[in-house]
Tab-separated table of C-alpha atoms and ligand atoms in Angstrom:
chain	number	residue	atom	x	y	z
A	1	GLN	CA	-17.326	15.087	20.442
A	2	PRO	CA	-16.011	11.413	20.893
A	3	LEU	CA	-12.424	10.924	21.323
A	4	ARG	CA	-10.640	10.826	18.138
A	5	VAL	CA	-7.505	8.465	17.564
A	6	GLY	CA	-5.513	8.777	14.362
A	7	LEU	CA	-3.813	5.227	13.849
A	8	THR	CA	-0.844	5.109	11.609
A	9	GLY	CA	2.222	2.969	10.867
A	10	GLY	CA	4.345	1.911	8.070
A	11	ILE	CA	3.461	-0.797	5.468
A	12	GLY	CA	3.302	-4.013	7.070
A	13	SER	CA	3.449	-2.576	10.740
A	14	GLY	CA	0.387	-4.067	11.902
A	15	LYS	CA	-2.114	-1.377	11.531
A	16	THR	CA	-4.918	-3.646	10.664
A	17	ALA	CA	-4.179	-6.169	13.188
A	18	VAL	CA	-4.443	-3.308	15.791
A	19	ALA	CA	-7.445	-1.750	14.150
A	20	ASP	CA	-9.319	-5.147	14.442
A	21	LEU	CA	-8.178	-5.565	18.155
A	22	LEU	CA	-9.662	-2.222	18.976
A	23	ALA	CA	-13.035	-2.945	16.971
A	24	ALA	CA	-13.384	-6.107	19.138
A	25	ARG	CA	-13.339	-3.954	22.191
A	26	GLY	CA	-15.860	-1.543	20.923
A	27	ALA	CA	-13.968	1.160	19.143
A	28	ALA	CA	-15.608	2.643	16.014
A	29	VAL	CA	-12.758	1.854	13.308
A	30	ILE	CA	-12.871	4.403	10.300
A	31	ASP	CA	-10.656	3.215	7.350
A	32	THR	CA	-9.861	6.053	5.172
A	33	ASP	CA	-8.131	3.916	2.605
A	34	ALA	CA	-11.427	2.085	2.183
A	35	ILE	CA	-13.022	5.381	1.734
A	36	ALA	CA	-10.389	6.695	-0.704
A	37	HIS	CA	-10.972	3.597	-2.787
A	38	ALA	CA	-14.664	3.783	-2.933
A	39	LEU	CA	-14.580	7.193	-3.807
A	40	THR	CA	-12.785	6.227	-7.139
A	41	ALA	CA	-14.841	2.885	-7.654
A	42	PRO	CA	-17.749	2.650	-10.212
A	43	GLY	CA	-20.207	5.116	-9.128
A	44	GLY	CA	-18.013	6.761	-6.573
A	45	LEU	CA	-18.364	10.293	-5.873
A	46	ALA	CA	-14.902	11.360	-7.291
A	47	ILE	CA	-15.755	9.847	-10.954
A	48	GLU	CA	-17.748	12.949	-12.416
A	49	PRO	CA	-15.162	15.326	-10.795
A	50	LEU	CA	-12.218	13.255	-12.063
A	51	ARG	CA	-13.750	13.146	-15.679
A	52	ARG	CA	-14.214	16.758	-15.800
A	53	GLU	CA	-10.712	17.566	-14.318
A	54	PHE	CA	-8.580	14.779	-16.248
A	55	GLY	CA	-10.703	13.913	-19.090
A	56	PRO	CA	-12.503	10.694	-20.051
A	57	ASP	CA	-9.415	8.682	-20.561
A	58	MET	CA	-8.920	8.534	-16.903
A	59	ILE	CA	-12.117	6.557	-16.378
A	60	GLY	CA	-11.853	2.855	-17.384
A	61	PRO	CA	-14.745	1.183	-19.122
A	62	ASP	CA	-16.073	-0.264	-15.885
A	63	GLY	CA	-16.727	3.345	-14.645
A	64	ALA	CA	-13.616	3.134	-12.097
A	65	MET	CA	-10.843	5.369	-12.204
A	66	ASP	CA	-8.038	3.932	-14.176
A	67	ARG	CA	-5.588	3.485	-11.466
A	68	SER	CA	-2.515	2.295	-13.580
A	69	ARG	CA	-3.240	5.585	-15.894
A	70	MET	CA	-3.500	7.880	-13.033
A	71	ARG	CA	-0.423	6.426	-11.346
A	72	ALA	CA	1.503	7.142	-14.503
A	73	LEU	CA	0.288	10.807	-14.852
A	74	VAL	CA	1.117	11.849	-11.493
A	75	PHE	CA	4.271	9.976	-11.649
A	76	SER	CA	5.483	12.030	-14.354
A	77	ASP	CA	3.523	15.283	-13.664
A	78	VAL	CA	3.563	16.929	-10.204
A	79	GLN	CA	0.888	19.569	-11.180
A	80	ALA	CA	-1.237	16.838	-12.242
A	81	LYS	CA	-0.416	15.052	-8.813
A	82	ALA	CA	-1.469	18.306	-7.011
A	83	ARG	CA	-4.764	18.619	-8.816
A	84	LEU	CA	-5.456	14.972	-8.090
A	85	GLU	CA	-4.810	15.693	-4.280
A	86	ALA	CA	-6.751	19.022	-4.402
A	87	LEU	CA	-9.754	16.964	-5.895
A	88	ILE	CA	-9.651	13.895	-3.734
A	89	HIS	CA	-8.534	15.232	-0.224
A	90	PRO	CA	-11.491	17.145	0.446
A	91	LEU	CA	-13.975	14.418	-0.768
A	92	ILE	CA	-11.973	12.048	1.622
A	93	GLY	CA	-12.339	14.454	4.334
A	94	GLN	CA	-16.124	15.027	3.874
A	95	GLU	CA	-16.848	11.116	3.543
A	96	VAL	CA	-14.721	10.556	6.697
A	97	GLU	CA	-16.505	12.943	8.688
A	98	ARG	CA	-20.025	11.327	7.282
A	99	GLU	CA	-18.930	8.220	8.235
A	100	ALA	CA	-17.873	9.132	11.655
A	101	ALA	CA	-20.896	11.067	12.495
A	102	GLY	CA	-22.830	7.806	11.629
A	103	ARG	CA	-20.751	5.651	14.007
A	104	GLN	CA	-21.476	4.664	17.730
A	105	GLY	CA	-18.582	3.370	19.705
A	106	LEU	CA	-16.707	3.934	22.844
A	107	TYR	CA	-14.194	6.324	20.644
A	108	GLN	CA	-13.310	6.592	17.206
A	109	VAL	CA	-10.066	5.145	15.454
A	110	PHE	CA	-9.215	6.565	12.085
A	111	VAL	CA	-6.855	4.245	10.093
A	112	VAL	CA	-4.665	6.605	8.285
A	113	PRO	CA	-1.541	5.005	6.631
A	114	LEU	CA	0.025	8.237	5.524
A	115	LEU	CA	-1.082	10.317	8.517
A	116	VAL	CA	2.356	11.506	9.288
A	117	GLU	CA	3.274	12.136	5.568
A	118	SER	CA	-0.006	14.129	4.861
A	119	GLY	CA	-0.154	16.819	7.674
A	120	ARG	CA	-3.756	17.121	7.289
A	121	TRP	CA	-4.728	14.879	10.232
A	122	ARG	CA	-2.997	16.488	13.105
A	123	ASP	CA	-6.091	18.774	13.738
A	124	ARG	CA	-8.678	16.231	13.144
A	125	VAL	CA	-7.708	13.788	15.767
A	126	ASP	CA	-7.076	14.270	19.707
A	127	ARG	CA	-4.330	11.338	19.938
A	128	ILE	CA	-1.937	10.043	17.163
A	129	CYS	CA	-1.028	6.204	17.798
A	130	VAL	CA	1.735	4.790	15.828
A	131	VAL	CA	2.104	1.165	15.276
A	132	ASP	CA	5.901	0.731	15.501
A	133	CYS	CA	7.972	-1.721	13.775
A	134	ASP	CA	11.445	-1.963	12.564
A	135	GLU	CA	12.064	-2.035	8.654
A	136	ALA	CA	13.414	-5.353	8.384
A	137	THR	CA	10.287	-6.996	10.163
A	138	GLN	CA	7.859	-4.609	7.779
A	139	LEU	CA	9.802	-6.035	4.776
A	140	ARG	CA	9.580	-9.617	5.931
A	141	ARG	CA	5.713	-9.311	6.726
A	142	VAL	CA	4.867	-7.684	3.586
A	143	GLN	CA	6.691	-10.105	1.421
A	144	ARG	CA	5.091	-12.994	2.989
A	145	ARG	CA	1.948	-11.472	2.599
A	146	SER	CA	1.997	-10.229	-0.876
A	147	GLY	CA	4.993	-11.781	-2.406
A	148	LEU	CA	6.345	-8.313	-3.680
A	149	ALA	CA	9.593	-8.265	-4.659
A	150	PRO	CA	12.143	-6.926	-1.895
A	151	ASP	CA	13.058	-3.952	-4.032
A	152	MET	CA	9.392	-3.099	-4.617
A	153	VAL	CA	8.524	-3.200	-0.988
A	154	ALA	CA	11.828	-1.013	-0.077
A	155	ARG	CA	10.631	1.666	-2.623
A	156	ILE	CA	7.313	1.837	-1.030
A	157	MET	CA	9.179	2.232	2.292
A	158	ALA	CA	11.252	4.761	1.097
A	159	ALA	CA	8.509	6.903	-0.161
A	160	GLN	CA	7.043	6.656	3.525
A	161	ALA	CA	7.993	8.551	6.696
A	162	THR	CA	10.622	6.901	8.655
A	163	ARG	CA	10.186	5.235	11.666
A	164	ALA	CA	11.827	8.034	13.716
A	165	GLN	CA	9.438	10.725	11.908
A	166	ARG	CA	6.467	8.823	13.015
A	167	LEU	CA	7.710	8.361	16.635
A	168	ALA	CA	8.409	12.143	16.571
A	169	VAL	CA	4.761	13.034	16.205
A	170	ALA	CA	3.270	9.943	18.210
A	171	ASP	CA	1.113	10.458	21.476
A	172	ASP	CA	0.628	6.787	21.861
A	173	VAL	CA	3.003	4.040	20.580
A	174	ILE	CA	1.896	0.268	20.159
A	175	VAL	CA	5.258	-1.792	19.646
A	176	ASN	CA	4.778	-4.621	16.940
A	177	ASP	CA	8.330	-5.375	16.018
A	178	GLY	CA	10.101	-8.736	15.093
A	179	GLU	CA	10.089	-9.705	18.621
A	180	THR	CA	6.476	-9.336	19.211
A	181	THR	CA	4.106	-12.244	19.190
A	182	PRO	CA	0.469	-11.938	18.157
A	183	GLU	CA	-0.309	-12.435	22.134
A	184	GLN	CA	1.927	-9.443	23.109
A	185	LEU	CA	0.346	-7.379	20.228
A	186	ALA	CA	-3.137	-8.020	21.959
A	187	GLN	CA	-1.861	-7.252	25.409
A	188	ARG	CA	-0.199	-4.054	24.262
A	189	THR	CA	-3.529	-3.128	22.221
A	190	LEU	CA	-5.693	-3.738	25.121
A	191	ALA	CA	-3.579	-1.687	27.452
A	192	GLN	CA	-3.606	1.236	25.058
A	193	HIS	CA	-7.272	0.689	24.852
A	194	ARG	CA	-7.805	0.929	28.657
A	195	ALA	CA	-5.551	4.147	28.603
A	196	TRP	CA	-8.006	5.853	26.158
A	197	LEU	CA	-10.758	4.792	28.229
A	198	ASP	CA	-9.247	6.348	31.327
A	199	LEU	CA	-8.736	9.658	29.013
A	200	LEU	CA	-12.275	9.572	28.150
A	201	ALA	CA	-13.482	9.177	31.927
A	202	LEU	CA	-11.147	12.152	32.612
A	203	ARG	CA	-12.682	14.319	30.013
A	204	GLY	CA	-16.070	13.387	31.390
B	1	ATP	P1	-0.447	-2.184	5.354
B	1	ATP	O1	-0.202	-0.868	5.523
B	1	ATP	O2	0.548	-3.034	4.461
B	1	ATP	O3	-1.915	-2.569	4.954
B	1	ATP	P2	-0.774	-3.038	8.028
B	1	ATP	O4	0.085	-1.952	8.907
B	1	ATP	O5	-2.296	-3.040	8.023
B	1	ATP	O6	-0.142	-3.178	6.703
B	1	ATP	P3	-1.065	-5.802	8.868
B	1	ATP	O7	-1.991	-6.011	7.696
B	1	ATP	O8	-1.914	-5.723	10.224
B	1	ATP	O9	-0.284	-4.365	8.454
B	1	ATP	O10	0.022	-6.782	9.153
B	1	ATP	C1	0.793	-7.103	8.064
B	1	ATP	C2	1.272	-8.580	8.113
B	1	ATP	O11	1.952	-8.983	9.205
B	1	ATP	C3	-0.237	-9.286	8.233
B	1	ATP	O12	-0.093	-10.494	7.552
B	1	ATP	C4	-0.124	-9.766	9.646
B	1	ATP	O13	-1.078	-10.962	9.912
B	1	ATP	C5	1.257	-10.027	10.058
B	1	ATP	N1	1.642	-9.393	11.507
B	1	ATP	C6	1.321	-8.175	12.052
B	1	ATP	N2	1.933	-8.390	13.180
B	1	ATP	C7	2.370	-9.498	13.545
B	1	ATP	C8	2.981	-10.039	14.625
B	1	ATP	N3	3.056	-9.406	15.810
B	1	ATP	N4	3.300	-11.492	14.782
B	1	ATP	C9	3.005	-12.009	13.452
B	1	ATP	N5	2.575	-11.609	12.261
B	1	ATP	C10	2.079	-10.312	12.347
């Protein structure tokens, strides 16, 4: 069993930047968001189960899940949200394992934006690595990238775990705050990569 790292952090913290740097060093990166997205795309494994569970209205004419409809439903109906999660989470787990089994690499990195919030991941990974960033910088980065209104970004952040909650469960931390240059981020990520290789060597 390869070493498994769960990589998480708030919106705009720099998860993708860190994952790309680790991939360049030989880590097998598994993007759980992309897997979740593919499940609900046209022809995705979740489409027929969704049709049975929620009716044909939740599938758009293109054959993908109607995201805005589903969002509206689960926003107003907690039971529908629970039913959606009960349907989707096992499929994500199955697909994540399938992808992981087919991947080579020095170790595996699972990028999971809501790792701390979901609670399902603790037992799946050997290490939880948090990309740590202050909220003001998150806000600035996300606005610059997406042009989202500040209050929209603030709402997304309010629905996520706090910086302190993430740090409380972290085994490893890569600081990527407002003072961090891209060069420093690369250095810190390389140091973390080496620490995991040392851990791997110790495990034999
Ligand atoms: P999300 O959860 O929103 O997908 P993320 O955690 O994957 O975000 P990134 O996409 O890696 O974060 O970074 C967010 C933005 O901030 C990107 O545009 C990235 O280029 C930029 N960024 C990240 N770290 C730094 C840094 N240290 N210096 C300057 N820009 C940075």
